[in-house]
Structures are given as C-alpha cells and as structure tokens.
Short mmCIF file of C-alpha atoms in Angstrom, two decimals:
data_model
loop_
_atom_site.label_atom_id
_atom_site.label_comp_id
_atom_site.label_asym_id
_atom_site.label_seq_id
_atom_site.Cartn_x
_atom_site.Cartn_y
_atom_site.Cartn_z
CA MET H 125 -241.86 -53.70 -156.67
CA SER H 126 -240.94 -50.52 -154.81
CA SER H 127 -237.39 -49.81 -153.66
CA ASN H 128 -235.59 -48.43 -150.63
CA ILE H 129 -233.23 -45.56 -151.41
CA GLN H 130 -230.33 -44.82 -149.07
CA LEU H 131 -228.13 -41.72 -149.31
CA ARG H 132 -225.02 -41.40 -147.16
CA GLY H 133 -222.60 -38.46 -147.08
CA ILE H 134 -223.84 -37.07 -150.39
CA SER H 135 -222.00 -33.97 -151.61
CA LYS H 136 -222.27 -32.21 -154.96
CA HIS H 137 -219.68 -29.69 -156.08
CA TYR H 138 -219.71 -27.80 -159.37
CA PRO H 139 -216.35 -26.47 -160.62
CA PRO H 140 -216.07 -22.96 -162.09
CA SER H 141 -217.43 -22.57 -165.61
CA GLY H 142 -217.12 -19.41 -167.66
CA ASN H 143 -218.32 -16.53 -165.50
CA THR H 144 -219.82 -18.89 -162.90
CA ALA H 145 -217.81 -19.45 -159.74
CA ALA H 146 -217.31 -22.86 -158.20
CA ARG H 147 -220.04 -23.85 -155.77
CA THR H 148 -220.93 -26.69 -153.46
CA VAL H 149 -224.70 -27.33 -153.49
CA LEU H 150 -225.00 -30.38 -151.21
CA ALA H 151 -222.68 -31.37 -148.36
CA GLN H 152 -222.64 -34.60 -146.33
CA LEU H 153 -226.35 -35.23 -146.84
CA ASP H 154 -227.85 -38.36 -145.28
CA LEU H 155 -231.37 -39.55 -146.11
CA ASP H 156 -233.33 -42.80 -146.06
CA ILE H 157 -236.36 -43.10 -148.36
CA ARG H 158 -238.56 -46.05 -147.42
CA ALA H 159 -239.91 -48.45 -149.98
CA GLY H 160 -243.48 -47.54 -150.91
CA GLU H 161 -243.54 -44.12 -149.27
CA LEU H 162 -243.86 -40.75 -150.95
CA LEU H 163 -241.24 -38.33 -149.61
CA ALA H 164 -241.39 -34.61 -150.39
CA LEU H 165 -238.29 -32.42 -150.63
CA VAL H 166 -238.88 -28.77 -149.72
CA GLY H 167 -236.60 -25.83 -149.08
CA PRO H 168 -235.58 -22.38 -150.29
CA SER H 169 -235.05 -21.75 -154.00
CA GLY H 170 -231.62 -22.88 -155.10
CA CYS H 171 -231.00 -25.13 -152.08
CA GLY H 172 -230.41 -28.22 -154.23
CA LYS H 173 -233.79 -29.99 -154.28
CA SER H 174 -233.71 -30.65 -158.03
CA THR H 175 -230.00 -31.47 -157.84
CA LEU H 176 -230.78 -34.17 -155.31
CA LEU H 177 -233.62 -35.50 -157.46
CA ASN H 178 -231.27 -35.66 -160.47
CA LEU H 179 -228.80 -37.70 -158.42
CA ILE H 180 -231.53 -40.17 -157.46
CA ALA H 181 -232.64 -40.36 -161.11
CA GLY H 182 -229.11 -41.16 -162.24
CA LEU H 183 -228.99 -38.00 -164.38
CA ASP H 184 -225.97 -36.75 -162.42
CA LEU H 185 -223.37 -38.24 -160.09
CA PRO H 186 -222.48 -37.11 -156.57
CA THR H 187 -219.04 -35.65 -156.02
CA GLN H 188 -218.81 -37.66 -152.84
CA GLY H 189 -220.92 -40.17 -150.93
CA ASP H 190 -223.02 -43.28 -151.59
CA LEU H 191 -226.48 -43.54 -153.13
CA ARG H 192 -227.89 -47.05 -152.99
CA PHE H 193 -231.06 -48.81 -154.03
CA ASP H 194 -231.96 -52.23 -152.65
CA ARG H 195 -231.18 -53.82 -156.01
CA PRO H 196 -229.13 -52.90 -159.12
CA PHE H 197 -230.23 -49.59 -160.63
CA PRO H 198 -230.66 -50.95 -164.21
CA SER H 199 -233.37 -53.31 -162.94
CA ILE H 200 -235.47 -50.49 -161.46
CA ASN H 201 -238.44 -49.13 -163.40
CA LEU H 202 -238.20 -45.36 -163.11
CA GLY H 203 -241.15 -43.04 -163.78
CA VAL H 204 -240.57 -39.28 -163.99
CA VAL H 205 -242.96 -36.33 -164.14
CA PHE H 206 -241.25 -33.00 -164.85
CA GLN H 207 -242.50 -29.44 -164.39
CA GLN H 208 -242.97 -29.27 -168.15
CA PRO H 209 -244.63 -32.36 -169.70
CA ARG H 210 -241.85 -32.92 -172.29
CA LEU H 211 -244.16 -34.64 -174.76
CA LEU H 212 -243.17 -35.31 -178.36
CA ASP H 213 -245.28 -32.99 -180.52
CA TRP H 214 -245.12 -35.25 -183.60
CA LEU H 215 -246.66 -38.20 -181.71
CA SER H 216 -250.27 -38.56 -180.63
CA VAL H 217 -251.23 -38.75 -176.97
CA ALA H 218 -251.48 -42.55 -177.18
CA GLU H 219 -248.11 -42.78 -178.93
CA ASN H 220 -246.46 -40.54 -176.29
CA ILE H 221 -247.55 -43.00 -173.62
CA GLY H 222 -246.93 -46.17 -175.60
CA ILE H 223 -243.39 -45.20 -176.63
CA VAL H 224 -242.05 -45.90 -173.13
CA LEU H 225 -243.26 -49.50 -173.48
CA ALA H 226 -241.12 -50.12 -176.56
CA GLY H 227 -238.70 -52.98 -176.02
CA ARG H 228 -240.61 -54.37 -173.04
CA ARG H 229 -241.78 -57.51 -174.83
CA LYS H 230 -245.35 -56.29 -175.08
CA GLY H 231 -247.41 -57.00 -178.17
CA LYS H 232 -249.15 -54.22 -180.07
CA ASP H 233 -252.57 -55.13 -178.67
CA ASP H 234 -251.21 -55.30 -175.12
CA VAL H 235 -249.63 -51.86 -175.46
CA ALA H 236 -252.86 -50.40 -176.88
CA ARG H 237 -254.85 -51.89 -174.00
CA THR H 238 -252.41 -50.52 -171.39
CA VAL H 239 -252.48 -47.06 -172.96
CA GLN H 240 -256.28 -46.98 -173.06
CA GLN H 241 -256.49 -48.03 -169.41
CA LEU H 242 -254.10 -45.25 -168.44
CA LEU H 243 -256.02 -42.67 -170.45
CA GLN H 244 -259.15 -43.72 -168.58
CA ARG H 245 -257.34 -43.25 -165.27
CA VAL H 246 -256.17 -39.73 -166.17
CA GLU H 247 -259.62 -38.90 -167.59
CA LEU H 248 -258.50 -38.40 -171.20
CA PRO H 249 -259.88 -41.42 -173.09
CA GLU H 250 -261.30 -39.28 -175.89
CA HIS H 251 -257.92 -37.63 -176.58
CA ALA H 252 -255.95 -40.76 -177.55
CA HIS H 253 -255.42 -39.57 -181.14
CA ALA H 254 -254.96 -35.87 -180.36
CA TYR H 255 -251.56 -34.18 -180.56
CA PRO H 256 -249.97 -32.40 -177.57
CA GLN H 257 -250.05 -28.92 -179.13
CA PHE H 258 -253.85 -29.07 -179.15
CA LEU H 259 -254.15 -29.89 -175.43
CA SER H 260 -254.31 -27.55 -172.46
CA GLY H 261 -251.44 -27.42 -169.98
CA GLY H 262 -253.37 -29.53 -167.50
CA GLN H 263 -254.21 -32.13 -170.15
CA ARG H 264 -250.56 -32.36 -171.23
CA GLN H 265 -249.52 -32.97 -167.65
CA ARG H 266 -252.14 -35.71 -167.34
CA VAL H 267 -250.47 -37.41 -170.33
CA SER H 268 -247.11 -37.03 -168.60
CA ILE H 269 -248.48 -38.70 -165.46
CA ALA H 270 -249.95 -41.55 -167.53
CA ARG H 271 -246.59 -42.02 -169.26
CA ALA H 272 -244.80 -42.22 -165.90
CA PHE H 273 -247.20 -44.90 -164.65
CA ALA H 274 -247.07 -46.86 -167.93
CA VAL H 275 -243.78 -48.49 -166.90
CA GLN H 276 -245.29 -49.66 -163.58
CA PRO H 277 -242.62 -47.68 -161.77
CA ASP H 278 -240.67 -48.95 -158.77
CA VAL H 279 -239.56 -45.35 -158.19
CA LEU H 280 -241.63 -42.30 -159.15
CA LEU H 281 -239.83 -38.94 -159.32
CA LEU H 282 -241.88 -35.74 -159.42
CA ASP H 283 -240.05 -32.47 -160.11
CA GLU H 284 -242.48 -29.62 -159.31
CA PRO H 285 -245.10 -31.31 -161.52
CA PHE H 286 -247.91 -28.82 -160.91
CA SER H 287 -246.10 -25.51 -160.45
CA ALA H 288 -246.85 -24.30 -164.00
CA LEU H 289 -250.61 -24.87 -163.61
CA ASP H 290 -253.36 -22.72 -162.15
CA GLU H 291 -254.37 -23.75 -158.64
CA LEU H 292 -257.73 -25.28 -159.56
CA THR H 293 -256.11 -27.50 -162.19
CA ALA H 294 -253.20 -28.35 -159.89
CA ARG H 295 -255.59 -29.29 -157.10
CA ARG H 296 -257.46 -31.73 -159.34
CA LEU H 297 -254.23 -33.29 -160.61
CA ARG H 298 -252.90 -33.74 -157.07
CA GLN H 299 -256.05 -35.72 -156.26
CA LEU H 300 -255.67 -37.74 -159.48
CA LEU H 301 -252.01 -38.47 -158.69
CA GLN H 302 -252.92 -39.54 -155.15
CA ALA H 303 -255.55 -41.95 -156.53
CA MET H 304 -253.16 -43.44 -159.10
CA TRP H 305 -250.34 -43.84 -156.56
CA MET H 306 -252.71 -45.62 -154.16
CA SER H 307 -254.34 -47.87 -156.75
CA GLY H 308 -253.21 -51.28 -157.95
CA ASP H 309 -252.75 -54.67 -156.36
CA GLY H 310 -248.96 -54.56 -156.03
CA PRO H 311 -246.66 -52.43 -153.88
CA ARG H 312 -246.90 -48.68 -154.29
CA PRO H 313 -243.94 -47.05 -156.02
CA THR H 314 -241.41 -45.24 -153.88
CA GLY H 315 -242.06 -41.56 -154.62
CA VAL H 316 -239.88 -38.47 -154.34
CA LEU H 317 -241.59 -35.11 -154.86
CA VAL H 318 -239.78 -31.78 -155.24
CA THR H 319 -242.09 -28.85 -154.57
CA HIS H 320 -242.11 -25.29 -153.28
CA ASN H 321 -245.79 -25.66 -152.31
CA MET H 322 -245.95 -26.75 -148.66
CA LEU H 323 -249.64 -27.67 -148.76
CA GLU H 324 -248.98 -29.80 -151.83
CA ALA H 325 -246.23 -31.58 -149.91
CA ALA H 326 -248.56 -32.12 -146.94
CA PHE H 327 -251.34 -33.45 -149.18
CA LEU H 328 -249.22 -35.93 -151.14
CA ALA H 329 -246.35 -37.00 -148.89
CA ASP H 330 -245.88 -39.49 -146.07
CA ARG H 331 -242.87 -37.50 -144.86
CA ILE H 332 -241.45 -34.11 -145.75
CA ALA H 333 -237.67 -33.60 -145.78
CA VAL H 334 -236.87 -29.93 -145.13
CA MET H 335 -233.63 -28.81 -146.77
CA GLY H 336 -231.60 -25.81 -145.66
CA GLY H 337 -228.15 -24.38 -145.16
CA SER H 338 -225.48 -23.47 -147.68
CA PRO H 339 -224.33 -25.92 -148.85
CA ALA H 340 -227.59 -27.72 -148.15
CA GLY H 341 -228.47 -30.70 -146.03
CA ILE H 342 -231.59 -32.13 -144.41
CA VAL H 343 -232.49 -29.97 -141.41
CA ARG H 344 -235.71 -31.73 -140.35
CA ILE H 345 -238.08 -34.55 -141.28
CA VAL H 346 -241.79 -33.82 -140.77
CA GLU H 347 -244.13 -36.82 -140.53
CA VAL H 348 -247.53 -36.48 -142.25
CA ASP H 349 -249.73 -38.67 -140.07
CA VAL H 350 -252.94 -38.10 -142.04
CA PRO H 351 -254.81 -41.12 -143.45
CA ARG H 352 -255.45 -41.49 -147.16
CA PRO H 353 -257.38 -40.71 -149.25
CA ARG H 354 -256.84 -37.13 -148.11
CA ASP H 355 -259.06 -34.10 -148.38
CA PRO H 356 -257.03 -31.03 -149.47
CA ASP H 357 -259.06 -28.93 -147.00
CA ASP H 358 -258.36 -31.18 -144.00
CA PRO H 359 -257.22 -28.94 -141.08
CA ALA H 360 -254.60 -31.57 -140.20
CA LEU H 361 -252.75 -30.72 -143.42
CA PHE H 362 -252.59 -27.06 -142.41
CA GLU H 363 -250.96 -28.13 -139.14
CA VAL H 364 -248.32 -30.02 -141.15
CA HIS H 365 -247.88 -26.87 -143.27
CA ARG H 366 -247.28 -24.87 -140.07
CA GLN H 367 -244.62 -27.35 -138.90
CA VAL H 368 -242.80 -27.22 -142.24
CA MET H 369 -242.85 -23.40 -142.35
CA HIS H 370 -241.50 -23.31 -138.79
CA ALA H 371 -238.65 -25.64 -139.77
CA LEU H 372 -237.81 -23.46 -142.79
CA GLN H 373 -237.69 -20.33 -140.65
CA GLU H 374 -235.48 -21.77 -137.90
#
C-alpha cells in the first residue's frame, strides 16, 4: 500500500560545529507527495535535496514543522536506493537481497523464491551466488534496486541512484526502474527521487519539485504529463527539461 506524505513548515537548522558555521538549509517548506506518484526533487548543489530526503526517511528530524504519513511511520515499508549500492561484501548477491526479509515471517523457501524472482527482474539471475566485489558498478546497483523492492515498499526513496554510472548504463537502469515501479498487481509505491539530472527527472517522475533559495524551499512544481512506459528520447521529455531549467534560472 502506497502512502501520502505531507510536509508543512519544514525547517532544518544545523548549529555550529568545529570550524563550520551555523546554517539553515530548509525554511518553511511545504510539500504534498501523492500516494503512488513518483516525485523528483531537483535544485542547485547544496540546496537541501538530500537533507529533505533524509527527513522523509526518518534518518534526521526537522528543526521545525510537521512531516506526516497517512499512517504510523513504523508500519510503512521503506525501500531506499542510494548513490552507492551499500552492499555487504561478505554476503552473496542473493544474501544481500534476502537479508532485508529477515524477521518478516517468511520461510527459507519463500525468501529464496522472492530473491530469485527479483534477480530475474533486474536481469541478474546467474549472479545469485556471486559476491559484490566481483560485480560491475551497474550490476551492484541492480542488486541495490532488487533489495529495495524486496520489502514491497510503500515508499521508495532514491538518492541520486545513477549518478555514479556511465550514461549508457544509467539509461538502461532508469528503464528497468520504471518497469519495476509500474509492475505488480497492487498500488505503486510512493517514490521520491533526488537527482541533478533533469532529463532523468523528466523520464521517471510524475511531478518535479524545483528547489531554490537560501535557505531553500520549493519554488515551482512541474507536471510531467507524458504517458508511461516512456521513451527516453521522447521530445515531450525535452520540453519538461526546458521548463525545469527555466524554473531553476528564474
């Protein structure tokens, strides 16, 4: 089940630390993220995109304001894909995916079946018993995506998941992520994507929240009215890219 996410008056202030001066990153930010949509956060480097994602993930707390889901946070299945895959090198690919299912009342055979299905979906079935250090960067990120979907996430958080990859690999993984997010019989997870790649945002997102200012807030929401499945070379996506760039330069 996907979840609405409502942010009202969110501010984040960091006190001075060592040689670092105090700073306010976010100020009075309001945002509604609809259940089952994929929302992209874009903006200049250092504007607080990842800070905002960390607040949604529960990894940090706002200094001020309210962040609400439509049900208690502990009951929400949260899937996360980071810029770096963050796999455990001493576990096999299958074990890296299966470990997130520990404690979920799944039998060993059920876990193995789920893992194999996910490896099929990320096109790595033959690498189940391989170890992360022997995989390419793109393959490791495929494992990370499979791990995020293993929990059947209500909320899927994506923190610049393809920025460390070459463009050809990133392009293929964007298409794979789109297919996985669209698939399944139940509701799609609510997704939040942080990216500095405007075409990536246009390809994956339903809406793009443009951040700006110092401290930052939401300066514009751009709707991506392009049907799925999307073609990365669709001219309509380049028009969305133009709108986002215009908003960033205002």
